[in-house]
Amino acid sequence: MNIDDWRSQIKRGTLEFCILLMIKRRPSYGYEIISALEQYPILAAKENTIYPLLRRLMKEGHVTFSWQESAEGLPPRKYYSITDQGLEYIAAMSGEWERLLNAIDELKGDEHHG
């Protein structure tokens, strides 16, 4: 396995968490999420990854959406928002994330995150 394959595996496991964290911060529409993720090359993903993930998160009850008018002449945008269930899921994921980072730090011989 090369580093690109490994990076892809890491991304697959963390993208859902990152998207939920973004939506928790403020309601966002799909293209906005994709653009924001592009700021972090390790997280950058295309529409064919993000939209199915958003649909699954909706189906599972972690996010909801509402249509909001956009600029003059443009169609309304679907804004995704976090649900109470989504907040609980993020809290659980955050705990697991901390345990993972602490385990990695311990294996590397580094200080703990917290």
Backbone as ProteinMPNN parsed JSONL, in Angstrom:
{"seq_chain_A": "MNIDDWRSQIKRGTLEFCILLMIKRRPSYGYEIISALEQYPILAAKENTIYPLLRRLMKEGHVTFSWQESAEGLPPRKYYSITDQGLEYIAAMSGEWERLLNAIDELKGDEHHG", "coords_chain_A": {"N_chain_A": [[0.854, -1.197, 0.0], [0.549, 2.195, -0.853], [1.224, 5.631, 0.173], [-0.874, 7.227, -0.765], [-3.031, 5.446, -0.967], [-3.341, 4.809, 1.724], [-3.959, 7.324, 2.773], [-6.419, 7.703, 1.517], [-7.937, 5.738, 2.798], [-7.909, 6.732, 5.427], [-9.277, 9.131, 5.027], [-11.803, 8.206, 4.226], [-12.767, 7.161, 6.598], [-13.008, 9.41, 8.221], [-14.334, 11.525, 7.023], [-17.151, 11.733, 7.294], [-17.388, 12.465, 10.009], [-16.059, 14.959, 9.931], [-17.727, 16.426, 8.18], [-20.114, 16.484, 9.654], [-19.216, 17.983, 11.846], [-18.776, 20.448, 10.588], [-21.393, 21.125, 9.737], [-22.599, 21.285, 12.184], [-21.431, 23.591, 13.2], [-22.522, 25.589, 11.551], [-25.511, 25.785, 9.554], [-25.265, 24.467, 6.244], [-24.895, 24.35, 2.651], [-24.587, 21.844, 0.049], [-22.503, 22.373, -1.993], [-21.067, 24.332, -0.697], [-20.032, 22.916, 1.471], [-18.365, 21.108, 0.112], [-16.544, 22.951, -1.025], [-15.416, 24.076, 1.3], [-14.127, 21.83, 2.383], [-12.128, 21.506, 0.516], [-10.141, 23.199, 1.301], [-8.568, 21.725, 2.888], [-6.487, 19.532, 1.817], [-6.275, 16.745, 2.428], [-8.843, 16.087, 3.06], [-10.394, 16.762, 0.906], [-13.079, 16.24, -1.325], [-15.251, 14.986, -3.878], [-18.455, 15.786, -5.491], [-19.759, 13.318, -5.94], [-19.075, 11.854, -3.76], [-19.715, 13.379, -1.486], [-22.538, 14.128, -1.64], [-24.017, 11.598, -1.586], [-23.214, 10.815, 0.983], [-24.295, 12.864, 2.579], [-27.011, 12.348, 2.07], [-27.253, 9.828, 3.27], [-26.675, 10.503, 5.947], [-28.906, 12.08, 6.461], [-30.956, 10.184, 6.15], [-30.361, 8.551, 8.306], [-31.017, 10.224, 10.336], [-29.307, 12.136, 11.418], [-28.817, 14.586, 10.26], [-30.807, 17.274, 8.948], [-32.728, 19.099, 6.502], [-33.393, 22.281, 4.911], [-35.006, 24.307, 2.488], [-33.613, 27.211, 1.113], [-33.873, 30.479, -0.128], [-31.734, 31.68, -2.719], [-29.295, 33.823, -4.288], [-30.496, 36.424, -6.484], [-32.379, 35.168, -9.138], [-31.227, 32.642, -9.04], [-31.691, 29.141, -8.297], [-33.366, 27.899, -5.273], [-31.435, 26.841, -2.4], [-30.456, 23.793, -0.816], [-30.106, 23.62, 2.481], [-28.242, 22.036, 4.938], [-28.743, 20.947, 8.264], [-27.803, 20.25, 11.647], [-29.173, 17.671, 13.71], [-30.736, 16.884, 16.907], [-30.163, 14.217, 17.405], [-27.971, 13.99, 15.728], [-26.176, 15.631, 17.077], [-25.726, 14.095, 19.348], [-24.49, 11.924, 18.142], [-22.163, 13.141, 17.139], [-20.959, 13.786, 19.589], [-20.401, 11.217, 20.569], [-18.673, 10.334, 18.534], [-16.611, 12.173, 18.877], [-15.56, 11.448, 21.351], [-14.555, 8.902, 20.707], [-12.689, 9.666, 18.796], [-10.838, 11.137, 20.346], [-9.897, 9.038, 21.969], [-8.672, 7.492, 19.998], [-6.642, 9.28, 19.044], [-5.163, 9.564, 21.413], [-4.272, 6.915, 21.782], [-2.668, 6.591, 19.499], [-0.776, 8.617, 19.977], [0.38, 7.556, 22.299], [1.51, 5.211, 21.3], [3.348, 6.345, 19.582], [4.923, 7.566, 21.422], [4.453, 10.125, 22.221], [3.167, 13.131, 23.897], [-0.037, 13.09, 25.593], [-3.253, 13.978, 24.206], [-5.359, 14.763, 25.822]], "CA_chain_A": [[0.0, 0.0, 0.0], [1.314, 3.438, -0.847], [0.668, 6.662, 1.058], [-2.157, 7.694, -1.304], [-4.044, 4.467, -0.565], [-3.526, 4.966, 3.16], [-4.656, 8.603, 2.941], [-7.794, 7.46, 1.093], [-8.573, 4.983, 3.888], [-8.08, 7.672, 6.548], [-10.333, 10.073, 4.639], [-13.087, 7.495, 4.236], [-13.198, 6.994, 7.981], [-13.148, 10.661, 8.966], [-15.092, 12.523, 6.273], [-18.465, 11.861, 7.914], [-17.174, 13.223, 11.236], [-15.715, 16.336, 9.556], [-18.923, 17.06, 7.613], [-21.027, 16.754, 10.775], [-18.662, 19.094, 12.621], [-19.025, 21.67, 9.818], [-22.825, 21.428, 9.77], [-22.894, 21.68, 13.571], [-20.987, 24.975, 13.341], [-23.598, 26.382, 10.945], [-26.144, 25.107, 8.415], [-24.488, 24.646, 5.02], [-25.392, 23.627, 1.481], [-23.62, 20.865, -0.441], [-21.32, 22.922, -2.654], [-20.334, 25.053, 0.348], [-19.309, 21.877, 2.218], [-17.296, 20.637, -0.776], [-15.55, 24.028, -1.122], [-14.723, 24.196, 2.586], [-13.236, 20.676, 2.529], [-10.992, 21.683, -0.394], [-9.086, 23.92, 2.032], [-7.773, 20.688, 3.544], [-6.317, 18.521, 0.757], [-6.5, 15.364, 2.877], [-10.285, 15.884, 3.184], [-11.093, 17.17, -0.314], [-13.908, 15.182, -1.904], [-16.127, 15.436, -4.973], [-19.9, 15.674, -5.303], [-20.208, 11.919, -5.915], [-18.794, 11.328, -2.419], [-20.37, 14.19, -0.462], [-24.005, 14.079, -1.661], [-24.528, 10.335, -1.014], [-22.95, 10.831, 2.425], [-25.319, 13.733, 3.162], [-28.289, 11.627, 2.006], [-27.233, 8.776, 4.299], [-26.774, 11.163, 7.256], [-30.314, 12.47, 6.597], [-31.743, 8.961, 6.334], [-30.066, 8.07, 9.66], [-31.553, 11.181, 11.308], [-28.265, 12.988, 11.998], [-28.978, 15.925, 9.694], [-32.061, 17.578, 8.273], [-32.456, 20.179, 5.559], [-34.464, 23.215, 4.554], [-34.715, 25.057, 1.275], [-33.488, 28.647, 1.341], [-33.681, 31.262, -1.348], [-30.365, 32.119, -2.958], [-29.207, 35.111, -4.985], [-31.471, 36.741, -7.545], [-32.36, 34.359, -10.344], [-30.68, 31.297, -8.825], [-32.66, 28.289, -7.579], [-33.142, 27.778, -3.823], [-30.404, 25.874, -1.998], [-30.792, 22.871, 0.267], [-29.189, 23.812, 3.606], [-28.252, 20.924, 5.892], [-28.607, 21.337, 9.67], [-27.605, 19.13, 12.571], [-30.326, 17.339, 14.56], [-30.338, 16.48, 18.264], [-29.535, 12.9, 17.257], [-26.662, 14.264, 15.137], [-25.308, 16.16, 18.143], [-25.339, 12.939, 20.174], [-23.555, 11.142, 17.322], [-20.896, 13.887, 17.156], [-20.369, 13.63, 20.926], [-19.847, 9.861, 20.624], [-17.522, 10.301, 17.628], [-15.538, 12.974, 19.49], [-14.939, 10.613, 22.376], [-13.771, 7.872, 20.019], [-11.567, 10.36, 18.144], [-9.852, 11.412, 21.392], [-9.276, 7.76, 22.342], [-7.788, 7.122, 18.895], [-5.454, 10.146, 19.072], [-4.37, 9.215, 22.591], [-3.614, 5.633, 21.523], [-1.597, 6.846, 18.524], [0.27, 9.369, 20.683], [1.062, 6.639, 23.209], [2.343, 4.331, 20.464], [4.451, 7.155, 19.048], [5.714, 8.053, 22.529], [4.181, 11.558, 22.376], [2.269, 13.551, 24.982], [-1.447, 12.843, 25.338], [-4.075, 15.122, 23.805], [-6.195, 15.318, 26.882]], "C_chain_A": [[0.887, 1.244, 0.0], [0.585, 4.488, 0.0], [-0.674, 7.184, 0.546], [-3.293, 6.746, -0.928], [-4.379, 4.629, 0.919], [-4.318, 6.238, 3.451], [-6.141, 8.445, 2.579], [-8.579, 6.712, 2.175], [-8.857, 5.887, 5.083], [-9.257, 8.607, 6.249], [-11.701, 9.415, 4.725], [-13.631, 7.391, 5.654], [-13.489, 8.287, 8.72], [-14.033, 11.703, 8.288], [-16.458, 12.789, 6.897], [-18.382, 12.726, 9.171], [-16.928, 14.694, 10.901], [-16.924, 17.087, 9.006], [-19.92, 17.399, 8.731], [-20.525, 17.92, 11.62], [-18.906, 20.429, 11.914], [-20.488, 22.088, 9.905], [-23.251, 21.852, 11.176], [-22.544, 23.154, 13.771], [-22.02, 25.933, 12.756], [-24.194, 25.611, 9.783], [-25.411, 25.457, 7.118], [-25.156, 23.897, 3.881], [-24.246, 22.814, 0.888], [-22.356, 21.45, -1.044], [-20.438, 23.685, -1.669], [-19.472, 24.071, 1.165], [-18.118, 21.389, 1.392], [-16.179, 21.673, -0.86], [-14.745, 24.164, 0.16], [-13.73, 23.047, 2.773], [-11.994, 20.799, 1.638], [-9.85, 22.467, 0.245], [-8.121, 22.951, 2.704], [-7.586, 19.549, 2.556], [-6.581, 17.085, 1.205], [-7.995, 15.05, 2.983], [-11.06, 16.192, 1.907], [-11.843, 15.99, -0.924], [-14.848, 15.8, -2.939], [-17.598, 15.224, -4.615], [-20.35, 14.224, -5.15], [-19.847, 11.204, -4.612], [-19.655, 12.052, -1.389], [-21.895, 14.034, -0.459], [-24.576, 12.745, -1.181], [-24.315, 10.261, 0.498], [-23.986, 11.702, 3.141], [-26.685, 13.039, 3.16], [-28.357, 10.542, 3.083], [-27.38, 9.384, 5.692], [-28.201, 11.652, 7.52], [-31.18, 11.253, 6.909], [-31.562, 8.42, 7.759], [-30.526, 9.042, 10.744], [-30.533, 12.107, 11.939], [-28.312, 14.414, 11.469], [-30.367, 16.045, 9.084], [-31.746, 18.683, 7.275], [-33.657, 21.092, 5.421], [-34.026, 23.93, 3.288], [-34.644, 26.531, 1.637], [-33.238, 29.334, 0.02], [-32.217, 31.653, -1.478], [-30.411, 33.43, -3.738], [-30.229, 35.21, -6.114], [-31.301, 35.832, -8.762], [-31.801, 32.95, -10.188], [-31.712, 30.454, -8.08], [-32.358, 28.252, -6.08], [-32.08, 26.712, -3.538], [-30.907, 25.037, -0.832], [-29.721, 23.042, 1.346], [-29.359, 22.666, 4.595], [-27.988, 21.46, 7.294], [-28.458, 20.082, 10.517], [-28.888, 18.903, 13.369], [-29.814, 17.025, 15.968], [-29.629, 15.126, 18.227], [-28.124, 13.053, 16.668], [-25.683, 14.794, 16.169], [-24.827, 15.031, 19.053], [-24.296, 12.088, 19.445], [-22.179, 11.808, 17.302], [-20.2, 13.721, 18.502], [-19.717, 12.254, 21.06], [-18.601, 9.761, 19.744], [-16.339, 11.056, 18.229], [-14.797, 12.179, 20.557], [-14.051, 9.547, 21.762], [-12.53, 8.484, 19.378], [-10.459, 10.637, 19.162], [-9.134, 10.13, 21.819], [-8.291, 7.302, 21.271], [-6.503, 7.956, 18.917], [-4.552, 9.82, 20.26], [-3.618, 7.902, 22.385], [-2.444, 5.824, 20.551], [-0.443, 7.588, 19.193], [1.079, 8.452, 21.593], [2.002, 5.717, 22.417], [3.539, 5.064, 19.884], [5.378, 7.626, 20.164], [5.546, 9.547, 22.756], [3.327, 11.817, 23.596], [0.834, 13.256, 24.591], [-2.169, 14.125, 24.953], [-4.931, 15.63, 24.961], [-6.989, 14.277, 27.541]], "O_chain_A": [[1.853, 1.331, 0.758], [-0.525, 4.255, 0.48], [-1.532, 7.55, 1.35], [-4.395, 7.192, -0.607], [-5.544, 4.59, 1.315], [-5.234, 6.233, 4.273], [-7.011, 8.99, 3.258], [-9.743, 7.019, 2.432], [-9.93, 5.811, 5.682], [-10.115, 8.841, 7.101], [-12.648, 10.007, 5.242], [-14.836, 7.521, 5.87], [-14.158, 8.263, 9.754], [-14.439, 12.672, 8.929], [-16.875, 13.941, 7.016], [-19.209, 13.615, 9.373], [-17.523, 15.578, 11.518], [-17.124, 18.258, 9.329], [-20.5, 18.485, 8.739], [-21.316, 18.753, 12.061], [-19.21, 21.429, 12.565], [-20.792, 23.262, 10.12], [-24.152, 22.675, 11.338], [-23.28, 23.882, 14.436], [-22.359, 26.948, 13.364], [-23.49, 24.87, 9.097], [-24.992, 26.597, 6.919], [-25.889, 22.934, 4.102], [-23.078, 23.064, 1.187], [-21.252, 21.07, -0.655], [-19.213, 23.683, -1.791], [-18.326, 24.371, 1.503], [-17.004, 21.271, 1.903], [-15.001, 21.325, -0.776], [-13.529, 24.346, 0.116], [-12.621, 23.259, 3.262], [-10.936, 20.263, 1.966], [-8.714, 22.402, -0.225], [-6.996, 23.315, 3.047], [-8.449, 18.675, 2.464], [-7.073, 16.283, 0.41], [-8.379, 13.881, 2.996], [-12.257, 15.915, 1.83], [-11.31, 14.885, -1.026], [-15.187, 16.981, -2.87], [-17.943, 14.594, -3.615], [-21.22, 13.926, -4.331], [-20.271, 10.069, -4.389], [-20.255, 11.419, -0.52], [-22.49, 13.83, 0.599], [-25.547, 12.752, -0.424], [-25.147, 9.703, 1.214], [-24.498, 11.317, 4.192], [-27.43, 13.132, 4.136], [-29.39, 10.36, 3.726], [-28.116, 8.857, 6.527], [-28.659, 11.643, 8.663], [-32.021, 11.284, 7.806], [-32.505, 7.892, 8.347], [-30.439, 8.732, 11.932], [-30.852, 12.803, 12.903], [-27.893, 15.347, 12.155], [-31.009, 15.049, 8.752], [-30.61, 19.152, 7.212], [-34.782, 20.731, 5.764], [-32.836, 24.133, 3.047], [-35.491, 27.045, 2.366], [-32.498, 28.844, -0.834], [-31.543, 31.924, -0.484], [-31.461, 34.067, -3.829], [-30.741, 34.208, -6.614], [-30.217, 35.741, -9.338], [-31.895, 32.145, -11.115], [-32.517, 30.989, -7.318], [-31.236, 28.535, -5.661], [-31.864, 25.802, -4.338], [-31.669, 25.501, 0.015], [-28.569, 22.655, 1.151], [-30.469, 22.364, 5.033], [-27.125, 22.315, 7.492], [-28.924, 19.003, 10.152], [-29.608, 19.856, 13.668], [-28.608, 16.914, 16.188], [-28.633, 14.911, 18.918], [-27.201, 12.338, 17.057], [-24.501, 14.452, 16.145], [-23.67, 15.01, 19.475], [-23.344, 11.597, 20.052], [-21.155, 11.137, 17.431], [-18.984, 13.537, 18.552], [-18.616, 12.133, 21.598], [-17.594, 9.179, 20.148], [-15.194, 10.623, 18.101], [-13.571, 12.23, 20.653], [-12.936, 9.31, 22.226], [-11.45, 7.895, 19.412], [-9.284, 10.402, 18.883], [-7.918, 10.127, 22.009], [-7.216, 6.79, 21.581], [-5.405, 7.408, 18.821], [-3.328, 9.8, 20.132], [-2.454, 7.788, 22.769], [-1.36, 5.28, 20.762], [0.722, 7.238, 19.003], [2.305, 8.549, 21.657], [3.14, 5.479, 22.821], [4.612, 4.485, 19.713], [6.504, 8.044, 19.891], [6.383, 10.176, 23.401], [2.83, 10.897, 24.245], [0.512, 13.178, 23.406], [-1.751, 15.222, 25.325], [-5.192, 16.829, 25.051], [-7.751, 14.573, 28.462]]}, "name": "protein", "num_of_chains": 1, "seq": "MNIDDWRSQIKRGTLEFCILLMIKRRPSYGYEIISALEQYPILAAKENTIYPLLRRLMKEGHVTFSWQESAEGLPPRKYYSITDQGLEYIAAMSGEWERLLNAIDELKGDEHHG"}
